XYZ file of C-alpha atoms in Angstrom:
168
model
C 0.000 0.000 0.000
C 1.253 3.438 -0.895
C 0.949 6.266 1.595
C 2.089 9.803 2.218
C 2.341 12.061 5.257
C -0.378 14.608 5.955
C -0.608 17.419 8.497
C -1.863 15.135 11.267
C -1.005 11.643 10.099
C -0.979 9.638 6.879
C -3.090 9.155 3.787
C -3.074 5.499 2.767
C -3.928 4.546 -0.805
C -5.183 0.977 -0.989
C -6.246 -0.790 -4.175
C -9.722 0.722 -4.048
C -9.854 3.598 -1.557
C -8.194 6.641 -0.089
C -7.983 6.341 3.717
C -6.977 9.232 5.994
C -5.447 8.326 9.361
C -4.846 11.143 11.830
C -4.363 11.968 15.474
C -2.642 14.299 17.920
C 0.358 12.000 18.456
C 0.969 11.573 14.735
C 0.606 15.357 14.332
C 3.406 15.916 16.872
C 5.462 13.202 15.145
C 5.207 15.129 11.831
C 6.783 18.166 13.507
C 9.456 16.005 15.191
C 10.405 14.547 11.806
C 10.431 17.861 9.957
C 11.389 20.691 12.296
C 12.029 20.118 15.991
C 12.178 23.845 16.725
C 8.604 24.240 15.453
C 7.539 21.333 17.676
C 9.089 23.002 20.724
C 7.323 26.288 19.843
C 4.052 24.428 19.243
C 4.228 22.662 22.616
C 5.392 25.892 24.281
C 2.252 27.732 23.156
C 0.082 24.967 24.614
C 2.114 25.071 27.827
C 1.619 28.828 28.156
C -2.129 28.464 27.546
C -2.359 25.688 30.134
C -0.387 27.781 32.632
C -2.597 30.812 32.022
C -5.714 28.676 32.553
C -4.298 27.279 35.797
C -3.462 30.810 36.963
C -7.007 31.997 36.249
C -8.465 29.072 38.185
C -6.051 29.619 41.088
C -7.341 33.191 41.537
C -10.689 31.763 42.576
C -13.143 34.364 41.276
C -12.194 34.110 37.628
C -14.635 31.385 36.693
C -16.469 33.936 34.550
C -13.381 34.513 32.391
C -12.877 30.777 32.008
C -16.540 30.323 31.084
C -16.302 33.054 28.428
C -13.164 31.412 27.004
C -14.750 27.961 26.847
C -17.912 29.463 25.356
C -15.910 31.314 22.680
C -14.094 28.111 21.675
C -17.396 26.216 21.529
C -18.989 28.902 19.337
C -15.999 28.876 16.952
C -16.169 25.086 16.642
C -19.908 25.098 15.942
C -19.635 27.936 13.396
C -16.791 26.099 11.640
C -18.803 22.883 11.426
C -21.872 24.706 10.107
C -19.855 26.554 7.454
C -18.168 23.311 6.351
C -21.518 21.572 6.080
C -22.957 24.431 3.991
C -19.943 24.178 1.633
C -20.346 20.365 1.421
C -16.985 19.784 3.105
C -16.877 16.486 4.989
C -14.565 14.727 7.396
C -14.920 11.315 5.729
C -11.858 9.168 6.408
C -12.529 6.617 3.645
C -13.296 7.531 0.040
C -13.584 4.898 -2.683
C -11.572 5.698 -5.820
C -14.567 5.023 -8.062
C -16.466 7.810 -6.238
C -13.720 10.422 -6.824
C -14.607 12.950 -9.500
C -11.378 14.951 -9.339
C -8.615 16.102 -7.002
C -7.355 19.670 -6.763
C -3.800 20.232 -5.514
C -3.430 23.677 -3.928
C 0.203 24.598 -3.311
C -0.261 27.214 -0.601
C 2.308 29.593 0.864
C 4.955 28.577 3.420
C 4.042 31.297 5.906
C 0.283 31.718 5.487
C -1.327 28.577 4.099
C -0.171 25.014 3.769
C -0.385 22.789 0.699
C -3.561 20.723 0.513
C -5.698 18.541 -1.666
C -9.414 18.990 -2.188
C -10.963 15.653 -3.119
C -14.293 16.058 -4.946
C -16.300 12.828 -4.696
C -19.836 11.510 -5.039
C -21.663 10.764 -1.815
C -25.396 10.396 -1.466
C -27.179 12.838 -3.756
C -24.277 15.046 -4.804
C -20.608 15.910 -4.912
C -18.911 16.437 -1.550
C -15.438 17.733 -0.772
C -12.763 16.456 1.594
C -9.746 18.613 2.396
C -6.494 16.727 2.959
C -4.065 19.106 4.630
C -0.409 18.458 3.880
C 2.675 19.157 6.024
C 3.781 22.776 6.083
C 6.385 23.932 3.593
C 8.377 25.050 6.655
C 9.097 21.400 7.473
C 12.140 19.802 5.853
C 10.062 17.270 3.934
C 6.951 19.409 3.229
C 7.511 20.245 -0.448
C 8.838 16.820 -1.425
C 5.935 15.076 0.336
C 3.409 17.216 -1.558
C 5.039 16.290 -4.891
C 5.157 12.615 -3.886
C 1.463 12.713 -2.944
C 0.520 14.142 -6.358
C 2.470 11.342 -8.074
C 0.873 8.624 -5.928
C -2.648 9.930 -6.558
C -2.019 10.055 -10.318
C -0.596 6.513 -10.231
C -3.938 5.398 -8.779
C -5.691 6.882 -11.798
C -7.055 10.011 -10.146
C -7.156 13.298 -12.030
C -5.015 15.770 -10.067
C -5.174 19.407 -11.197
C -2.830 21.997 -9.696
C -4.847 25.054 -8.662
C -3.632 28.430 -7.425
C -4.723 29.321 -3.888
C -8.171 30.925 -3.852
C -9.347 29.351 -7.137
C -10.937 26.178 -5.771
């Protein structure tokens, strides 16, 4: 089975389907493999946020601030899910090759956006989209992995069109 690294794990290409495997541990492993300094910064930000939350709770009367923070995160998550649903973007982890209509490869920018694939496929009564986020171009293997992924998808008979950011 052929596979390539993604932002949070791997995309495995079997004989008949595209399968996306992801998780927090594999996400950290991608940074460890590609740029350890970014991993340290990434974990440092989470450490600072955890410390700030602990400090707020230690003060005793700051439960309101914590509630507002949790509420804001919940609202952002719900709004994101609703917007994705309206745009027919799914989180499907398994997509049969015979259902794939086309694949768009969006190169992205090292500092602002990361490379990604948009898989357009038939599901139910229409065409849905699945975004497959690739490793950042800031990682040592980011650009080569994106090129390798395009080759592997084409070898499986999928139409991969390179699209400029903002055109998909």
